[in-house]
Tab-separated table of C-alpha atoms in Angstrom:
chain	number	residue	atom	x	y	z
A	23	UNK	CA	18.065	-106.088	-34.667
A	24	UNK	CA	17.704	-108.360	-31.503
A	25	UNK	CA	14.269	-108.236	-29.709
A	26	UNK	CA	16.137	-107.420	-26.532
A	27	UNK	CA	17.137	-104.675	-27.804
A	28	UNK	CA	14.579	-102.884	-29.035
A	29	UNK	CA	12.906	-103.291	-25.426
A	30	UNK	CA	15.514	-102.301	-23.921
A	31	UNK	CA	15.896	-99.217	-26.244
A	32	UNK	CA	11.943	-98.365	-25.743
A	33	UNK	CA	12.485	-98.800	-21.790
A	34	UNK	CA	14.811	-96.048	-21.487
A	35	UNK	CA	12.836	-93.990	-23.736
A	36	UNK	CA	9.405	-94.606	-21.119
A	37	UNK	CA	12.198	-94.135	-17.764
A	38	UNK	CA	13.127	-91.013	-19.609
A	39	UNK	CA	9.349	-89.736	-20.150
A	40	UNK	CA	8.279	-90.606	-16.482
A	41	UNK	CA	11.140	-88.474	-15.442
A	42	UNK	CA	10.387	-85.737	-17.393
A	43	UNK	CA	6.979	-85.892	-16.045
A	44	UNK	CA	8.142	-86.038	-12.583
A	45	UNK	CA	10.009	-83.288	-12.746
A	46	UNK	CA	7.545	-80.837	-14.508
A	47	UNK	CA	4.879	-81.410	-11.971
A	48	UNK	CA	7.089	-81.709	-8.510
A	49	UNK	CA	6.273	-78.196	-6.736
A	50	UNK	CA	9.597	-76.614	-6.451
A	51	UNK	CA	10.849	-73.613	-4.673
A	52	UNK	CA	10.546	-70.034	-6.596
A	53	UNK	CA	13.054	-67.948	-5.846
A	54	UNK	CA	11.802	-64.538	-6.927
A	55	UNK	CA	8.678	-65.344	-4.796
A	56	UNK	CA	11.693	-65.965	-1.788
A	57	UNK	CA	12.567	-62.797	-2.490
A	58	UNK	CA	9.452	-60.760	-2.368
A	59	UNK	CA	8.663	-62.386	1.029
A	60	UNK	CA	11.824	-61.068	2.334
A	61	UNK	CA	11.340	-57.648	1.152
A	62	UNK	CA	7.660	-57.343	2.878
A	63	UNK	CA	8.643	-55.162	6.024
A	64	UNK	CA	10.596	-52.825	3.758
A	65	UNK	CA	7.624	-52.332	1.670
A	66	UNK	CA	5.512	-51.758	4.560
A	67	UNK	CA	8.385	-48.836	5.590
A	68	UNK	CA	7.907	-47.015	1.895
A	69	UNK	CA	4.483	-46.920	2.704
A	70	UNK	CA	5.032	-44.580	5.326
A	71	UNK	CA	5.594	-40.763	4.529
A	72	UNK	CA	8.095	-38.191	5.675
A	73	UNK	CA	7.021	-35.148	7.171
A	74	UNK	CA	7.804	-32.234	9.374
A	75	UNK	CA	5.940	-31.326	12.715
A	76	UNK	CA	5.457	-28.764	14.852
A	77	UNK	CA	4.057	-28.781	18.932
A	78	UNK	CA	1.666	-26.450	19.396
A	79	UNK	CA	2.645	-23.515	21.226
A	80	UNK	CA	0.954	-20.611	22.835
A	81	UNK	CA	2.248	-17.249	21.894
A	82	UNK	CA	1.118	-13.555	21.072
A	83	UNK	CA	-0.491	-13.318	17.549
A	84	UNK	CA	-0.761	-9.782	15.871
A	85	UNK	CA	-3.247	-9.464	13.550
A	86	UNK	CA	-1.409	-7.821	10.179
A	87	UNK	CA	-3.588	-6.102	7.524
A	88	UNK	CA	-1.534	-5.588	4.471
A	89	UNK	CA	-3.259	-3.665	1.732
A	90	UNK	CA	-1.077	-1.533	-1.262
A	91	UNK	CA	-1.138	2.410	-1.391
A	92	UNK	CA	0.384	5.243	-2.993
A	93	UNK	CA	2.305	8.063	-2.116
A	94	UNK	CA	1.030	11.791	-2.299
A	95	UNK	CA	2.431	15.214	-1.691
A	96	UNK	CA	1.511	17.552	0.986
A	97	UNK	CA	0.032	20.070	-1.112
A	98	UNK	CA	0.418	20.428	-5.168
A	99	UNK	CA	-1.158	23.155	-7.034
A	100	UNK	CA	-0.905	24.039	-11.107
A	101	UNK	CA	0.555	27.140	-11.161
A	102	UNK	CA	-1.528	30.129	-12.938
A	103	UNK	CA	-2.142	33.655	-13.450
A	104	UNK	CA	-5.001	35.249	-12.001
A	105	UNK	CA	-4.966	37.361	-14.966
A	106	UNK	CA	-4.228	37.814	-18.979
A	107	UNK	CA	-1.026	39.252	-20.242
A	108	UNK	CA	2.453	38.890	-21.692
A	109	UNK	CA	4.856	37.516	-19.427
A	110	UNK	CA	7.754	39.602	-19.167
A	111	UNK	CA	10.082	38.258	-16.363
A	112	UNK	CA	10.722	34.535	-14.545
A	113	UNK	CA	12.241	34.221	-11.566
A	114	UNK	CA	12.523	30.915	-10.695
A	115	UNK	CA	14.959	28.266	-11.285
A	116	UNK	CA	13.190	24.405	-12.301
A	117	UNK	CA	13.280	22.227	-9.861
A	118	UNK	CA	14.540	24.021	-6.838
A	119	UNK	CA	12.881	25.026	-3.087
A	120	UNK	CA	10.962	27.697	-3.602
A	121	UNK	CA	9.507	29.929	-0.157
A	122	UNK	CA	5.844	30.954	0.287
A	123	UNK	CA	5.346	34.446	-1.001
A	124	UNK	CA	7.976	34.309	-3.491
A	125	UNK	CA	7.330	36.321	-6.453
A	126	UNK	CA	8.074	33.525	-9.467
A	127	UNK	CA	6.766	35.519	-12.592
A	128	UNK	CA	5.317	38.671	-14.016
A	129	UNK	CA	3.022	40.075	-16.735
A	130	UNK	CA	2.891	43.309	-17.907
A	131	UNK	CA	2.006	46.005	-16.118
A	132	UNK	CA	2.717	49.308	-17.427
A	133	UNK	CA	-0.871	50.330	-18.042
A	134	UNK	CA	-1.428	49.586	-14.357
A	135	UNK	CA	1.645	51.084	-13.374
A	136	UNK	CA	0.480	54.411	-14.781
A	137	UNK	CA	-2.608	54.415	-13.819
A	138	UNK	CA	-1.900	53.881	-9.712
A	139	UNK	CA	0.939	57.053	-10.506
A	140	UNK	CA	-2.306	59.164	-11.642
A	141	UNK	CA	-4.090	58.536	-8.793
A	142	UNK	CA	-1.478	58.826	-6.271
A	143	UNK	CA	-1.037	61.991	-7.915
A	144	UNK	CA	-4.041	63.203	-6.946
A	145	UNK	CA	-4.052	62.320	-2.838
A	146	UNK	CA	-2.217	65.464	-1.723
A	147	UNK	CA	-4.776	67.553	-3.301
A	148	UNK	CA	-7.659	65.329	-1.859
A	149	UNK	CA	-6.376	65.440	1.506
A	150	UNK	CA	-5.552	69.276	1.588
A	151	UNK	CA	-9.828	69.801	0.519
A	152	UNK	CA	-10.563	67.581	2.874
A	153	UNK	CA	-8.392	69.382	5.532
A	154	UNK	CA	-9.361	72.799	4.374
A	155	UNK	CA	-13.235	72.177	4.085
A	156	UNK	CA	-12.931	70.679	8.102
A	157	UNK	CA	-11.167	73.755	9.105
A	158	UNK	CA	-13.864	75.689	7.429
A	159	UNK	CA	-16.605	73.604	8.797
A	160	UNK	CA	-15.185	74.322	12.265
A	161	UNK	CA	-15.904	78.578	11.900
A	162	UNK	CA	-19.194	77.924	10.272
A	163	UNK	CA	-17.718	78.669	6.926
A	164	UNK	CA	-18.668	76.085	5.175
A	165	UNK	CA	-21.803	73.343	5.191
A	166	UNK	CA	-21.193	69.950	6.761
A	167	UNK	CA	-22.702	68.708	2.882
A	168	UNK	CA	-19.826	70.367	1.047
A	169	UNK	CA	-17.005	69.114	3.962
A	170	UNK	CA	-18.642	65.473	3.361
A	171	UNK	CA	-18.097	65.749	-0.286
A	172	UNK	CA	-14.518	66.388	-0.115
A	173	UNK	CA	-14.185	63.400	2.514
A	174	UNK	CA	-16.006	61.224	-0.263
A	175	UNK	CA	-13.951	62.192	-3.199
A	176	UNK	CA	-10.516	61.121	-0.696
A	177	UNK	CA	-12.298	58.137	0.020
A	178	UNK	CA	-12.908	56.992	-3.871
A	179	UNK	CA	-9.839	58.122	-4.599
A	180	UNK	CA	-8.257	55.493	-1.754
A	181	UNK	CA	-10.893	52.707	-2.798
A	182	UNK	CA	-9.489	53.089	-6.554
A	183	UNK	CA	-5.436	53.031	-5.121
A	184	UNK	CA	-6.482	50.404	-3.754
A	185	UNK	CA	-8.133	48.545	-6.491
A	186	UNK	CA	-5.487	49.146	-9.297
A	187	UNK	CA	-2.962	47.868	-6.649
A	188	UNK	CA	-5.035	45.015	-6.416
A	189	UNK	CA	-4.915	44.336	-9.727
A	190	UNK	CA	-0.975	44.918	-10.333
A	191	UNK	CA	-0.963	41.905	-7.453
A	192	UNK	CA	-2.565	39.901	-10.190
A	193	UNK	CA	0.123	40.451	-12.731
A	194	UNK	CA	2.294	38.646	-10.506
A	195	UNK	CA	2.864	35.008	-9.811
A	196	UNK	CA	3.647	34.052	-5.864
A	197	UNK	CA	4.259	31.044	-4.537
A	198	UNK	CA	1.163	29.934	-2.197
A	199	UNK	CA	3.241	27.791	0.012
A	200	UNK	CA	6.861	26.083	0.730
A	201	UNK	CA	7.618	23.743	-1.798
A	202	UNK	CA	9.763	22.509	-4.435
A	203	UNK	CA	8.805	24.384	-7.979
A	204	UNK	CA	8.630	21.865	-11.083
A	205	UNK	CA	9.279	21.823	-14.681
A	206	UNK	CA	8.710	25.196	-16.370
A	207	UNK	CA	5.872	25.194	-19.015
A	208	UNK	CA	5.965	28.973	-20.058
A	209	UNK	CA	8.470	31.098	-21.681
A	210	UNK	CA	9.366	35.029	-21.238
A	211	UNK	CA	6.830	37.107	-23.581
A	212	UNK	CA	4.311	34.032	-23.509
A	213	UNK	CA	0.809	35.782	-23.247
A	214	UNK	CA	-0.115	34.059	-20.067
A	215	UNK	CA	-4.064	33.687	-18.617
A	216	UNK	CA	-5.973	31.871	-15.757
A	217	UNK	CA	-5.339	28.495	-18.193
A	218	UNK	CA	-1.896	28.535	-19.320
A	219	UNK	CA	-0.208	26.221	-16.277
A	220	UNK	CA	3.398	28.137	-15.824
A	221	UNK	CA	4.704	24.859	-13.153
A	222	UNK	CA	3.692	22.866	-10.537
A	223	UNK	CA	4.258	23.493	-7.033
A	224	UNK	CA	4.762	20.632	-4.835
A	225	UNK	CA	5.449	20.445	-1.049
A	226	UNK	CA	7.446	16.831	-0.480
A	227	UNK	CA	8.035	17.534	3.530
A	228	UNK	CA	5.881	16.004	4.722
A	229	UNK	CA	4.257	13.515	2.469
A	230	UNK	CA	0.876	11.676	2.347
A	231	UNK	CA	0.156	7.951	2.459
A	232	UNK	CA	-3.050	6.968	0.720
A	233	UNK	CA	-4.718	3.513	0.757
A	234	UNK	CA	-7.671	1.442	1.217
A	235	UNK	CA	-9.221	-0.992	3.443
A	236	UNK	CA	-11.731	-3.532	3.347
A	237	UNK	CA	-15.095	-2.436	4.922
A	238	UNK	CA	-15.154	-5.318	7.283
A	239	UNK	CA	-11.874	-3.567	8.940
A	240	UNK	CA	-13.039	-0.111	9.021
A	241	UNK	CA	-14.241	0.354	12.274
A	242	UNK	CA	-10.919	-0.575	13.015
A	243	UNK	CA	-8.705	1.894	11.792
A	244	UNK	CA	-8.046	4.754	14.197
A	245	UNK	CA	-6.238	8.685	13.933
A	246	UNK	CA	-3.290	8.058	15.288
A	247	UNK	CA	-2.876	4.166	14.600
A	248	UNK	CA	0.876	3.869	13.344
A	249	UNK	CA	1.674	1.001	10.478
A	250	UNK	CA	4.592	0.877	8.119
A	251	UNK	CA	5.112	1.060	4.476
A	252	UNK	CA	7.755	-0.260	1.878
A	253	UNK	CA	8.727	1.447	-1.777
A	254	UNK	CA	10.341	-0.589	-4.633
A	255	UNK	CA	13.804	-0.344	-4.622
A	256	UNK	CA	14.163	0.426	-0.721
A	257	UNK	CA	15.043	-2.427	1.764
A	258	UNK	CA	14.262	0.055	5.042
A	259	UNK	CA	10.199	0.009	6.042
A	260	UNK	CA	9.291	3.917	6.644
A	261	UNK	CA	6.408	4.784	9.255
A	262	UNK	CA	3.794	6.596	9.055
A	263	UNK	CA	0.773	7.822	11.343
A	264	UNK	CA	-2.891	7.743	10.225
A	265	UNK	CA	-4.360	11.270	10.539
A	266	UNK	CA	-8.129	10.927	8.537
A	267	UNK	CA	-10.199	8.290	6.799
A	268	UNK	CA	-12.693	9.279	4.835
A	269	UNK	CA	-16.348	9.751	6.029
A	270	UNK	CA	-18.681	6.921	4.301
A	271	UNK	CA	-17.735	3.570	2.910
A	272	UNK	CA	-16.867	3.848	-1.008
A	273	UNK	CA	-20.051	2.059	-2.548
A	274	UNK	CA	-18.277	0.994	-5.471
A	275	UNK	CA	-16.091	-0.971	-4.234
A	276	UNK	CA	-16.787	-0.947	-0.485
A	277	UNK	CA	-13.596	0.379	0.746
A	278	UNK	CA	-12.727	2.847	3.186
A	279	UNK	CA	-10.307	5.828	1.906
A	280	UNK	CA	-7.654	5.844	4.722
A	281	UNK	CA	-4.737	8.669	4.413
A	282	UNK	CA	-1.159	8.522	7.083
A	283	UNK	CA	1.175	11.426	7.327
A	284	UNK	CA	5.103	10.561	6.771
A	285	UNK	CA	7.569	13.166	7.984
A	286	UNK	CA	9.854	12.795	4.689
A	287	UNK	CA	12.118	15.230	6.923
A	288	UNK	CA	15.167	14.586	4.150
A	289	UNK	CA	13.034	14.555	1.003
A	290	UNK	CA	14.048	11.032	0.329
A	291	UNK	CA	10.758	9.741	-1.215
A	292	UNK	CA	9.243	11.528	-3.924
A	293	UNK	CA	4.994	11.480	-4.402
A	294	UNK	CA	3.393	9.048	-7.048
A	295	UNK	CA	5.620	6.171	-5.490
A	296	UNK	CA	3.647	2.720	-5.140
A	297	UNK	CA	3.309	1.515	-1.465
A	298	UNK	CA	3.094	-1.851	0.600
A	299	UNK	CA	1.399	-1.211	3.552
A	300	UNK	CA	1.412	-3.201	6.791
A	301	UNK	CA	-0.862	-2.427	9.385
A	302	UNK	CA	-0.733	-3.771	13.044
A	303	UNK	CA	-4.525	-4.758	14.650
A	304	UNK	CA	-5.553	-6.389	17.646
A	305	UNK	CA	-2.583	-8.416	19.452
A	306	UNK	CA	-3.727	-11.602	20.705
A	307	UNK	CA	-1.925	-13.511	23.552
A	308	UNK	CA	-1.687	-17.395	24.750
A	309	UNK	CA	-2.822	-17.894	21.009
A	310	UNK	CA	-3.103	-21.046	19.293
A	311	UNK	CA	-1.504	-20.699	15.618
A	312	UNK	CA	-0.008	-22.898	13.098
A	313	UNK	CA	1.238	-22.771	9.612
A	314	UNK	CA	-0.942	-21.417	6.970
A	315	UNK	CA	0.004	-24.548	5.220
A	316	UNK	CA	-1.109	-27.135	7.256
A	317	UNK	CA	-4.754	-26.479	6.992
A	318	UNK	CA	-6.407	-28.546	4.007
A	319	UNK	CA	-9.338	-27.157	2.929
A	320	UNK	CA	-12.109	-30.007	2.163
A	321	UNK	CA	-15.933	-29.618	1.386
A	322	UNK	CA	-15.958	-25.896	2.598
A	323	UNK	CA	-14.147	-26.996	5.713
A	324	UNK	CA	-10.689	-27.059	7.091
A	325	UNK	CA	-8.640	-30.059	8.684
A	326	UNK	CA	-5.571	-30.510	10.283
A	327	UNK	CA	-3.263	-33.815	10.658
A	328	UNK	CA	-2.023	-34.604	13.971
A	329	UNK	CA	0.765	-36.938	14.868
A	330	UNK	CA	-0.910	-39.816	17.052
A	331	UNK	CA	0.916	-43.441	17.876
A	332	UNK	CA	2.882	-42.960	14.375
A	333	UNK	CA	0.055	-42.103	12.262
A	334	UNK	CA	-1.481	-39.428	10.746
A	335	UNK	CA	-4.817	-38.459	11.919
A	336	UNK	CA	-6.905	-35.542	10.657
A	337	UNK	CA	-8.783	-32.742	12.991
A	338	UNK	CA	-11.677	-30.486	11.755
A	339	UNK	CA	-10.747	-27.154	12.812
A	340	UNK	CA	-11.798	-23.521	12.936
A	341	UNK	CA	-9.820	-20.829	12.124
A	342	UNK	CA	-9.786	-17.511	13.309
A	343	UNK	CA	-7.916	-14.084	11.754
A	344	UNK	CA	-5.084	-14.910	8.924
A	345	UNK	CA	-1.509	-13.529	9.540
A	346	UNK	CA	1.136	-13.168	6.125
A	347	UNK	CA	2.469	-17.060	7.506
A	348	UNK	CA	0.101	-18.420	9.872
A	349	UNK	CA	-3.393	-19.039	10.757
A	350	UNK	CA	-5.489	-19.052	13.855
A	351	UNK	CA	-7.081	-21.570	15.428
A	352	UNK	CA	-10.359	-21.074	17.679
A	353	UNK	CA	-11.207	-24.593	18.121
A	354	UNK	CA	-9.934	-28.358	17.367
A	355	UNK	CA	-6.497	-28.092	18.941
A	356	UNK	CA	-4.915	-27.878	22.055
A	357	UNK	CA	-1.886	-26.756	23.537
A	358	UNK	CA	0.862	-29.360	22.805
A	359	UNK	CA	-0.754	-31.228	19.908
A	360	UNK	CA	1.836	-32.353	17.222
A	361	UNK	CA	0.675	-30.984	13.816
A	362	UNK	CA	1.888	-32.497	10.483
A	363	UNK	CA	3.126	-29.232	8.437
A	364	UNK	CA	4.278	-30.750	5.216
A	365	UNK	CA	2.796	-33.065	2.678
A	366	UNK	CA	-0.272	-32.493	3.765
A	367	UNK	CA	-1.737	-33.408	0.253
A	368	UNK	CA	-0.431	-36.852	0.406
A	369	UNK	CA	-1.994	-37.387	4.020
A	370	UNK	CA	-4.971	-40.063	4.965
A	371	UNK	CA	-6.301	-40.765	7.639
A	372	UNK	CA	-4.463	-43.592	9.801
A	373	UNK	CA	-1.273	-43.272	7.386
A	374	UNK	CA	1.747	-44.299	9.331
A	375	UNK	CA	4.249	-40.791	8.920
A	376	UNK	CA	8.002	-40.950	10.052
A	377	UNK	CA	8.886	-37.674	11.392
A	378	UNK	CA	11.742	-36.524	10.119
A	379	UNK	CA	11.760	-32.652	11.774
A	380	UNK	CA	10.142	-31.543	14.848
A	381	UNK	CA	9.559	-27.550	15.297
């Protein structure tokens, strides 16, 4: 092959290399990095957060205890005879309104019975001695002893009338007060005594409301202090009036034993029912209150964020009495702050936020 050649054919191969090299080591423009730079202020606006806010208001705050009760009757008694015996009539139909004084059952009593005819047999005798021996007594006929002997004998035989009437009383079963009469327990011939329950007697109209409070509100619960209570199962809240608390703080668990009265005028609620209570305190007005949820709780204290120049900034607070949905604050806000009420978690401090509702 001609020389010339060959040179010429290494030549192009060394143009070819130096371009190469030029070309690897040229800076050139990158076009993803092109891209990132123009996508810097719209990283800078995800690095903002959405929130809600709410200006501070004044308005009147009513401090709300809610605490869980039960419901009670009236009056309920177990149903017993005063006495032993067979029972030999019932008079009463289960689960119906029974008057007080109404005879509901009966034991037997013949033996009684026969007994009170023997000695009622004997008072028109009695009281002829008695009224011959004074007529006697008048003329001198008689001594005073033998006209007080007669008087004794009508006396004791009274004070034994009276006795086995007493006990025929006991043979039968009354009703102490209104109420509505339960299941029946007893059957007729039964031999009844004091501890053989025949029903239970329940008075529904009016009911009882019984619950507890936490000592530190127990000063504060008053006779006549009104609140309202829900059942399961009922949309309507029923009220009720307190009427006693109990006399000394419950050691064991350092409650106070509160009871309410509740007309129950229709019988609508029955007693053993499980209550919510809500009780009305102290009404505070002009009061500064915000969402429970926008206090943060950090290192045993509490902080709120405010909305300043587009950023988040937080403000140690202190909070006051607790309502079911917000909280009061004593100090670290003012009338016509702008609080941050949602993702509060998220927050830092000098975070830019973008507002998206405003309460």
């Amino acid at each position: 092959m001609d020389k010339r050649i060959k040179w010429g054919i290494v030549a192009l191969i060394g143009i070819g290399l130096i371009g190469l090299a030029i070309h690897t080591f040229v800076p050139r423009t990158n076009d993803e990095l092109a891209e990132v730079e123009q996508q810097k202020p719209t990283t800078t606006k995800k690095n903002s957060l959405n929130v809600n806010a709410q200006i501070i208001k004044p308005h009147l705050l009513t401090d709300k205890l809610f605490v869980s009760g039960k419901l009670i009757p009236d009056e309920e008694v177990d149903l017993s005879f005063e006495t032993s015996g067979k029972i030999v009539d019932i008079f009463f139909t289960e689960g119906t309104f029974v008057n007080k004084g109404q005879l509901l059952a009966k034991v037997n009593d013949r033996q009684l019975q026969a007994q009170l005819d023997r000695l009622e047999a004997q008072m028109p005798l009695a009281e002829d001695r008695v009224f011959r021996q004074n007529a006697l007594l008048q003329r001198d006929a008689v001594s005073k002893e033998a006209y007080e002997q007669v008087k004794t004998e009508l006396a004791t035989l009274n004070a034994d009338i009276e006795n086995v009437k007493a006990s025929i009383e006991l043979t039968e079963l009354r009703a102490p007060f209104d109420g509505v009469i339960g299941l029946r327990q007893v059957s007729t011939g039964a031999y009844a005594s004091p501890s053989v329950v025949v029903a239970k007697l329940t008075r529904i109209t009016p009911l009882k409301v019984e619950f507890a409070v936490p000592e530190r509100y127990a000063r504060q619960i008053r006779k006549g202090a009104n609140l309202s209570f829900k059942v399961e199962g009922k949309l309507d809240a029923y009220q009720a009036q307190v009427y006693a608390t109990e006399s000394s703080i419950d050691p064991s668990t350092h409650t106070l034993n509160v009871r309410a009265i509740y007309p129950n005028k229709q019988g609508e609620l029955l007693p053993g029912r499980y209550a919510s209570i809500e009780l009305s305190q102290n009404e505070i007005k002009d009061a500064i209150a915000i969402p429970s949820e926008a206090i943060v709780p950090e290192m045993g204290q509490n902080k709120v964020f405010v909305y300043r120049n587009g950023l988040a900034q937080p403000v140690d607070v202190e909070i006051g009495i607790r309502t079911e949905a917000e909280v009061q604050i004593l100090r670290g806000l003012a009338i016509g702050d702008t609080i941050l009420t949602t993702g509060t978690l998220q927050l830092r401090t000098g975070m830019p936020v973008i507002l998206d509702n405003i309460n």
